[in-house]
Amino acid sequence: MNVAKDRAVQIHYHLSDSDGNVIDSSRGGDTLGYLHGHGQLVAGVENALDGKAAGASLSVVVPPEEGYGVRDDALDVGIPLSAFPPESHDQIKAGVMFEGAHPSEEGASAVFTIVEVLPDRVHATANHALAGVTLHFELEVVSVRAATDEELAHGHLHGPGGHHHH
Ligand code: ZN
């Protein structure tokens, strides 16, 4: 069976950046299971896997536009430390996430990750960590099956490699 919309697909993936630094990999671990054609993987990966048969191996270079998006400079912000409640100051450190007003979309919120803490201010970003990164994937299609009606109704896989929330 080949990869197509509404099929349950198990893959192994190995993701590197353009310098060969490994970003993420399923090698040596569990396969990644997903419901094809529902936007669960970045577009460049789902497009490359479409029509492939179980057992297929492929290398794919995914530009940011088909990956995690381009960087938006408006989402890199500097915030005075005084804008945070004093009781929260000891929790403010790099890597901590918080929700705040979106810098360019009125009324919207965005999730920011603290990048750097200076004595009087915090640098944070709402850009995805992989925004602007060209993704180099090595992919292997391990298995393909039809999704069950229940999986299609939920929009995700059940069982090994899927959700276990039932
Ligand atoms: Zn479910």
XYZ file of N, CA, C and O and ligand atoms in Angstrom, residues 150-151 154-158 163 165-166, ligand 1:
41
model
N -12.479 5.569 13.236
C -12.296 6.320 14.475
C -11.087 7.256 14.372
O -11.130 8.412 14.806
N -10.000 6.753 13.789
C -8.810 7.598 13.628
C -9.113 8.803 12.738
O -8.686 9.931 13.019
N -11.060 11.342 14.619
C -10.259 12.073 15.600
C -9.156 12.896 14.936
O -8.581 13.786 15.557
N -8.799 12.542 13.714
C -7.739 13.265 13.031
C -6.335 12.878 13.465
O -5.388 13.617 13.240
N -6.193 11.697 14.109
C -4.864 11.228 14.488
C -4.885 9.714 14.648
O -5.956 9.103 14.686
N -3.717 9.116 14.706
C -3.614 7.661 14.816
C -3.825 7.196 16.244
O -3.541 7.911 17.197
N -4.287 5.971 16.362
C -4.351 5.290 17.657
C -3.384 4.124 17.629
O -2.903 3.729 16.573
N -1.758 8.254 19.381
C -2.216 8.785 20.656
C -2.717 7.645 21.537
O -3.179 6.643 21.059
N -4.938 8.253 24.274
C -5.730 9.077 25.195
C -7.107 8.496 25.444
O -7.958 9.175 25.972
N -7.369 7.226 25.033
C -8.728 6.697 25.187
C -8.809 5.632 26.264
O -7.910 4.865 26.407
Zn -8.172 9.751 19.245
